[in-house]
PDB file of C-alpha atoms in Angstrom:
ATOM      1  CA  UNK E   1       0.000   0.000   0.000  1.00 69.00           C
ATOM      2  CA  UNK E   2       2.800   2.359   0.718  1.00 68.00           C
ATOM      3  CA  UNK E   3       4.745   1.167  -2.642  1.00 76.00           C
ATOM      4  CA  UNK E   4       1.622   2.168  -4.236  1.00 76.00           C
ATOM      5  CA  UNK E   5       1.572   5.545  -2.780  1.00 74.00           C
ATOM      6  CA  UNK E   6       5.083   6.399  -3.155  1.00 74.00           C
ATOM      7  CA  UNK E   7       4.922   5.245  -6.982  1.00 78.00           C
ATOM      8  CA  UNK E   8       1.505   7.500  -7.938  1.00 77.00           C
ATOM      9  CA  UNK E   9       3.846  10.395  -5.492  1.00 77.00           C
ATOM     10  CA  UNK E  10       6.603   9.918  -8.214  1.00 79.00           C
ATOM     11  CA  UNK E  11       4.443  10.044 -10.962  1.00 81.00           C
ATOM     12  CA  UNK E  12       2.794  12.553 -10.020  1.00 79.00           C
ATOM     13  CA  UNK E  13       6.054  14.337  -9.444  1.00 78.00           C
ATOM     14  CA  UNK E  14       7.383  13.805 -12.773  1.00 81.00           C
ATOM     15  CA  UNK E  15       3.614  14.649 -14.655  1.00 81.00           C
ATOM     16  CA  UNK E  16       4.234  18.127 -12.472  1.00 78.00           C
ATOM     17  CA  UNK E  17       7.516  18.688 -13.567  1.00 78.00           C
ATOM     18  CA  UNK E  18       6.485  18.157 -17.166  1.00 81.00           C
ATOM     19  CA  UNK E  19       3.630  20.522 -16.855  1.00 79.00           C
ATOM     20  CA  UNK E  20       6.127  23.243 -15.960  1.00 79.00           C
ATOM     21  CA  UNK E  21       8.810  21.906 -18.837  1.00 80.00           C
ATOM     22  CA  UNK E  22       5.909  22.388 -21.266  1.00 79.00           C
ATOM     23  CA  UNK E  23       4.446  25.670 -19.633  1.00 76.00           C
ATOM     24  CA  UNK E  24       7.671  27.456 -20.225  1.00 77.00           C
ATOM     25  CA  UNK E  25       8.106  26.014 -23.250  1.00 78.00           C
ATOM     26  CA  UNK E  26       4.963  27.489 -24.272  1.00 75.00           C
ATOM     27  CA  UNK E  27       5.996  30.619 -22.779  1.00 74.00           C
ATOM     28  CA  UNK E  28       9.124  31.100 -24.864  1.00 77.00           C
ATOM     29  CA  UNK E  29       7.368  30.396 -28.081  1.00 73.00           C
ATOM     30  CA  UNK E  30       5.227  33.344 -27.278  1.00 72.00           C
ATOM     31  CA  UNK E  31       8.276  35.785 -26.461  1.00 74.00           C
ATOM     32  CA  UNK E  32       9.728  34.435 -29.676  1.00 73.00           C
ATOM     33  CA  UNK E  33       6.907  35.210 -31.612  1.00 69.00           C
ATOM     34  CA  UNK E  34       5.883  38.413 -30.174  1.00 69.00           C
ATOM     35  CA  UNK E  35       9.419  39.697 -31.255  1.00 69.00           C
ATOM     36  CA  UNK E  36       9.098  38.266 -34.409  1.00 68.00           C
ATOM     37  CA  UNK E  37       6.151  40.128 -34.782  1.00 62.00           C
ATOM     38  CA  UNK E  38       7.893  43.405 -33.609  1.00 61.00           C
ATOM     39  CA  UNK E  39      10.322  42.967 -35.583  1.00 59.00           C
ATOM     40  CA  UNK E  40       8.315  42.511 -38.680  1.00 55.00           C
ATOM     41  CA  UNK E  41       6.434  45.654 -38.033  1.00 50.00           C
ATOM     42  CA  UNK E  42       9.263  47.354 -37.209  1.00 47.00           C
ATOM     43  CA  UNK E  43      10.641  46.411 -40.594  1.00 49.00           C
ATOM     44  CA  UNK E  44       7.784  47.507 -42.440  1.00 47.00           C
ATOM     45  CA  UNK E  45       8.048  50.946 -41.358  1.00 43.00           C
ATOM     46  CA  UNK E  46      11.515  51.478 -41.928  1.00 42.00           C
ATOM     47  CA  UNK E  47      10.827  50.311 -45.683  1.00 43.00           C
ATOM     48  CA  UNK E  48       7.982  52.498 -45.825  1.00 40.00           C
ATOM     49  CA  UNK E  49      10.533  55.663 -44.377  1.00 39.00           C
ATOM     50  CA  UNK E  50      13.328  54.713 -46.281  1.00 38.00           C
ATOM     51  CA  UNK E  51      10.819  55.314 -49.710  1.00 41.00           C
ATOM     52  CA  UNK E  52      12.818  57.676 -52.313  1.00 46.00           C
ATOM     53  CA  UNK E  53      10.232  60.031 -53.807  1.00 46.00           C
ATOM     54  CA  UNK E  54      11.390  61.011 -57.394  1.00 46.00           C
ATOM     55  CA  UNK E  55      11.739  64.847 -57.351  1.00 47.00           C
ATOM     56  CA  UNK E  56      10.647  66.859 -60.441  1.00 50.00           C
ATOM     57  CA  UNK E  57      12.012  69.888 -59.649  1.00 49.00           C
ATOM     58  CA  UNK E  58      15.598  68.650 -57.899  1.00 50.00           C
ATOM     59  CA  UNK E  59      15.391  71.630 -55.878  1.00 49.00           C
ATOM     60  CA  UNK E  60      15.066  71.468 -51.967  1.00 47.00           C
ATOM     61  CA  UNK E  61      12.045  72.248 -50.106  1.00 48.00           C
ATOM     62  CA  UNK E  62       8.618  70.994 -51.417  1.00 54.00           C
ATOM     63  CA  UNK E  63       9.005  67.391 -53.935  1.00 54.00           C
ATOM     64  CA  UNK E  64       6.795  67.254 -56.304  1.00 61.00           C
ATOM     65  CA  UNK E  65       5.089  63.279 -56.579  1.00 60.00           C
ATOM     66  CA  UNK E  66       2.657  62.256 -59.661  1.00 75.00           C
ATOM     67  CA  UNK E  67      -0.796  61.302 -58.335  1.00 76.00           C
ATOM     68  CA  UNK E  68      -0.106  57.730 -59.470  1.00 76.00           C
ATOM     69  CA  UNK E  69       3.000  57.498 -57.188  1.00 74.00           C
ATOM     70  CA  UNK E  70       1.550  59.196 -54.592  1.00 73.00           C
ATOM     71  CA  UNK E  71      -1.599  57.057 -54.430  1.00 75.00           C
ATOM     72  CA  UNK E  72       0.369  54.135 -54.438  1.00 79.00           C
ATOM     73  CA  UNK E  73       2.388  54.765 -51.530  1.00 75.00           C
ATOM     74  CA  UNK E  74      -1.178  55.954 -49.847  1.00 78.00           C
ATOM     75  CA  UNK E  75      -2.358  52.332 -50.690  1.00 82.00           C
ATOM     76  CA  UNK E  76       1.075  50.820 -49.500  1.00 83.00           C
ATOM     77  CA  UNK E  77       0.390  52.244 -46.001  1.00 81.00           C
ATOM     78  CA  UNK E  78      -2.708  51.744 -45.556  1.00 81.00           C
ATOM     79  CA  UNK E  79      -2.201  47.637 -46.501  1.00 83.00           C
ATOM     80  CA  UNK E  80       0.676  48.063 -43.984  1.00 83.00           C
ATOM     81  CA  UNK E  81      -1.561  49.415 -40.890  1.00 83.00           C
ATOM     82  CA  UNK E  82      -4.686  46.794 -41.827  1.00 84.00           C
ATOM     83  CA  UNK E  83      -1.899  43.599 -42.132  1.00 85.00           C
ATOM     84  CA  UNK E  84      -0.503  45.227 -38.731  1.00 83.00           C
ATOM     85  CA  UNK E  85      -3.862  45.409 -37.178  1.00 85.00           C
ATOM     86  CA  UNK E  86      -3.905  41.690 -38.293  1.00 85.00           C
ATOM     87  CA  UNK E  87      -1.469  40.664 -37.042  1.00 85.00           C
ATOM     88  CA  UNK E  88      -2.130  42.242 -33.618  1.00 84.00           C
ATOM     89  CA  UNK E  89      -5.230  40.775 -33.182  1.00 85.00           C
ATOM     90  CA  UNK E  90      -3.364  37.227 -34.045  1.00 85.00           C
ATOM     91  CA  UNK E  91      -1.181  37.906 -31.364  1.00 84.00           C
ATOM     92  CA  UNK E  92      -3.421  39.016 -28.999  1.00 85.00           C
ATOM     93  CA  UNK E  93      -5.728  36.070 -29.906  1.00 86.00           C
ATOM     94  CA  UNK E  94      -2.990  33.508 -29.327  1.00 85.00           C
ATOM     95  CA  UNK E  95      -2.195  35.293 -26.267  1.00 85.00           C
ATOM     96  CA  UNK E  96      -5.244  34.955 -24.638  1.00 86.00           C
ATOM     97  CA  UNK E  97      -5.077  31.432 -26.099  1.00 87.00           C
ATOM     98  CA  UNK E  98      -2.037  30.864 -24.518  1.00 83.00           C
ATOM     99  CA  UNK E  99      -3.055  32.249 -21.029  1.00 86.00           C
ATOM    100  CA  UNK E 100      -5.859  29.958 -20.556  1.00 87.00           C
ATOM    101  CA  UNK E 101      -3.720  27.005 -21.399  1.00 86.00           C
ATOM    102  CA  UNK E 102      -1.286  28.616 -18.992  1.00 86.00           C
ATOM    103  CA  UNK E 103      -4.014  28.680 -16.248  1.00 88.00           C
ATOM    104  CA  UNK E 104      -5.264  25.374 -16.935  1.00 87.00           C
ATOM    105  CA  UNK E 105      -1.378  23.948 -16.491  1.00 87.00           C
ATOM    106  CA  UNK E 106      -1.388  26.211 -13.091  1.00 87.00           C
ATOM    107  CA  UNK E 107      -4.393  24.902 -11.517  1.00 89.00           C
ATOM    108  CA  UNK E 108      -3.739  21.363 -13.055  1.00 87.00           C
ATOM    109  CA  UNK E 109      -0.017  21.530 -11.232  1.00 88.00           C
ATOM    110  CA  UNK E 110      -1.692  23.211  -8.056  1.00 89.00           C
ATOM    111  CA  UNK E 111      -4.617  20.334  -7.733  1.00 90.00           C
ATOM    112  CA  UNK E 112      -1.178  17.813  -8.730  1.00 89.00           C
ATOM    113  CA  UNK E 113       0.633  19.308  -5.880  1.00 89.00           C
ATOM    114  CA  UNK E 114      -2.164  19.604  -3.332  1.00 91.00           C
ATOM    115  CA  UNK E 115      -2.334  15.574  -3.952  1.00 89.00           C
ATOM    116  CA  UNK E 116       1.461  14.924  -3.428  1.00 89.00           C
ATOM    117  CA  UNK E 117       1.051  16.935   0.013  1.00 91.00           C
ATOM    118  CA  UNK E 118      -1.891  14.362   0.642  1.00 90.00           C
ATOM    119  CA  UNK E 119       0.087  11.526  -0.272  1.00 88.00           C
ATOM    120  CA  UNK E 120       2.824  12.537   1.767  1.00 88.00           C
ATOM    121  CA  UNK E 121       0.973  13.195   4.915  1.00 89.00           C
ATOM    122  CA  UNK E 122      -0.685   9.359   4.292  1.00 87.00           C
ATOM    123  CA  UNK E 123       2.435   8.245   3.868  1.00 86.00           C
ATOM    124  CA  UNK E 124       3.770   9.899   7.450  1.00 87.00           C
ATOM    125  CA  UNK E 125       0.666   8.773   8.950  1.00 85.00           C
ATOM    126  CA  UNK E 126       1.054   5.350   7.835  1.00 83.00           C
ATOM    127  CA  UNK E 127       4.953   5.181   9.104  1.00 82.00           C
ATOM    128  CA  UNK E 128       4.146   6.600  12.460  1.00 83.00           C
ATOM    129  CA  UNK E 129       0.966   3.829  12.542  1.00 80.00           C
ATOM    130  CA  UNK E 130       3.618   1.702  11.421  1.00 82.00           C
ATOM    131  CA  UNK E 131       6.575   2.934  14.185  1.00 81.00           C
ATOM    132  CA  UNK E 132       3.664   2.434  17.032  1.00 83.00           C
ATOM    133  CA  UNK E 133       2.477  -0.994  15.840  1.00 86.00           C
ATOM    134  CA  UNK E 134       6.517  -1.991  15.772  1.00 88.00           C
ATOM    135  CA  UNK E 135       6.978  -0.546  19.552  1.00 89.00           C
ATOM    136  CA  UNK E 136       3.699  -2.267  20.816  1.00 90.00           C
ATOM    137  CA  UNK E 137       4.921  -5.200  19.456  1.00 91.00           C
ATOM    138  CA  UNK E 138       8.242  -4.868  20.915  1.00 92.00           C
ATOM    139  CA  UNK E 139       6.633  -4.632  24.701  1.00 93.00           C
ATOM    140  CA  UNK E 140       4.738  -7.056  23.923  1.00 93.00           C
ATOM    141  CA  UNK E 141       7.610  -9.378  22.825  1.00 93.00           C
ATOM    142  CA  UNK E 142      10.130  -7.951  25.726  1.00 93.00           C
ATOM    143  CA  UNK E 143       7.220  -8.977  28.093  1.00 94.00           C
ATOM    144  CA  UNK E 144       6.739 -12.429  27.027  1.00 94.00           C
ATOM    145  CA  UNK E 145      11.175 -12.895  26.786  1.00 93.00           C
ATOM    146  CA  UNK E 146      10.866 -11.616  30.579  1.00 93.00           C
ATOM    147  CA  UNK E 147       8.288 -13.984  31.498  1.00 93.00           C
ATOM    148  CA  UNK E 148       9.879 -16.804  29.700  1.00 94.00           C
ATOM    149  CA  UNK E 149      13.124 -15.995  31.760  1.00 93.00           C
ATOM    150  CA  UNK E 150      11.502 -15.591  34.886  1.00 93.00           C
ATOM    151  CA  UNK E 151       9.953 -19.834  33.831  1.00 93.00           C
ATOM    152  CA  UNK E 152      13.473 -20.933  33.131  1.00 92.00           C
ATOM    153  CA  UNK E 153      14.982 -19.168  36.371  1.00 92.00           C
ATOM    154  CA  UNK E 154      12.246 -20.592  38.472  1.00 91.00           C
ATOM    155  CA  UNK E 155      12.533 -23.874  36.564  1.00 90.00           C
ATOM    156  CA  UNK E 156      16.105 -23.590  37.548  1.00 88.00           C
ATOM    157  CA  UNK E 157      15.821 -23.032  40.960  1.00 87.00           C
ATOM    158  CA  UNK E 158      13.351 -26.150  42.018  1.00 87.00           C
ATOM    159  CA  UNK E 159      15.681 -28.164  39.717  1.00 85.00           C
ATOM    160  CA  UNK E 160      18.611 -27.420  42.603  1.00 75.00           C
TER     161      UNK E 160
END
């Protein structure tokens, strides 16, 4: 019965530890794509800033664009915000995806670790049950030895 207990403790043990394995696992994939997502946006707007305009005039000051090349660029952002707003929303979707996995692993580990400290206070309670059985046996067994003695001295001493 102890065995028992002390092998669904060390299972229990290792399912816990592979909760939290996989929880920061998880976790890291998440960092790793939120700055993959930064980093795409970030790159999007630098290419959209770093956009030569062709000048008509080559003079300083005010640069003159065709209407064509200007509404381009116009449609260029604007495809750059809505695929960022995209993409923010898929982030934020996976994130909340993410957290209630996250709090299903916690509670999951916390109900996992409320049953090792049940397990382990069986466990003490069945070694101290154990530990008191072993000492009443013991008195029980020095009693009997002392009475025994006490037959073979008396033996002994009507024998003389």
């Amino acid at each position: 019965d102890v065995n028992a207990m002390v092998k669904k403790f060390d299972k229990d043990t290792r399912k816990a530890d592979k909760m939290e394995r996989k929880n920061a696992e998880m976790l890291r994939g998440i960092q790793d794509f939120d700055d993959d997502m930064s980093m795409t946006s970030v790159n999007t707007m630098s290419s959209l800033q770093s956009v030569n305009m062709p000048s008509s005039s080559g003079g300083g000051g005010m640069v003159t664009v065709e209407a064509k090349y200007f509404n381009q660029l116009k449609s260029q952002v604007v495809k750059s915000k809505a695929k960022v707003q995209r993409m923010d929303k898929q982030i934020a979707f996976v994130k909340g995806i993410c957290d209630q996995i996250v709090n299903g692993v916690k509670q999951e580990l916390a109900e996992v670790e409320a049953e090792k400290q049940k397990l382990e206070t069986d466990i003490m309670d069945i070694m101290t049950g154990t530990s008191a059985e072993k000492r009443e046996m013991e008195e029980e067994f020095d009693t009997k030895l002392d009475c025994r003695e006490e037959t073979i001295r008396t033996l002994e001493e009507s024998l003389e």
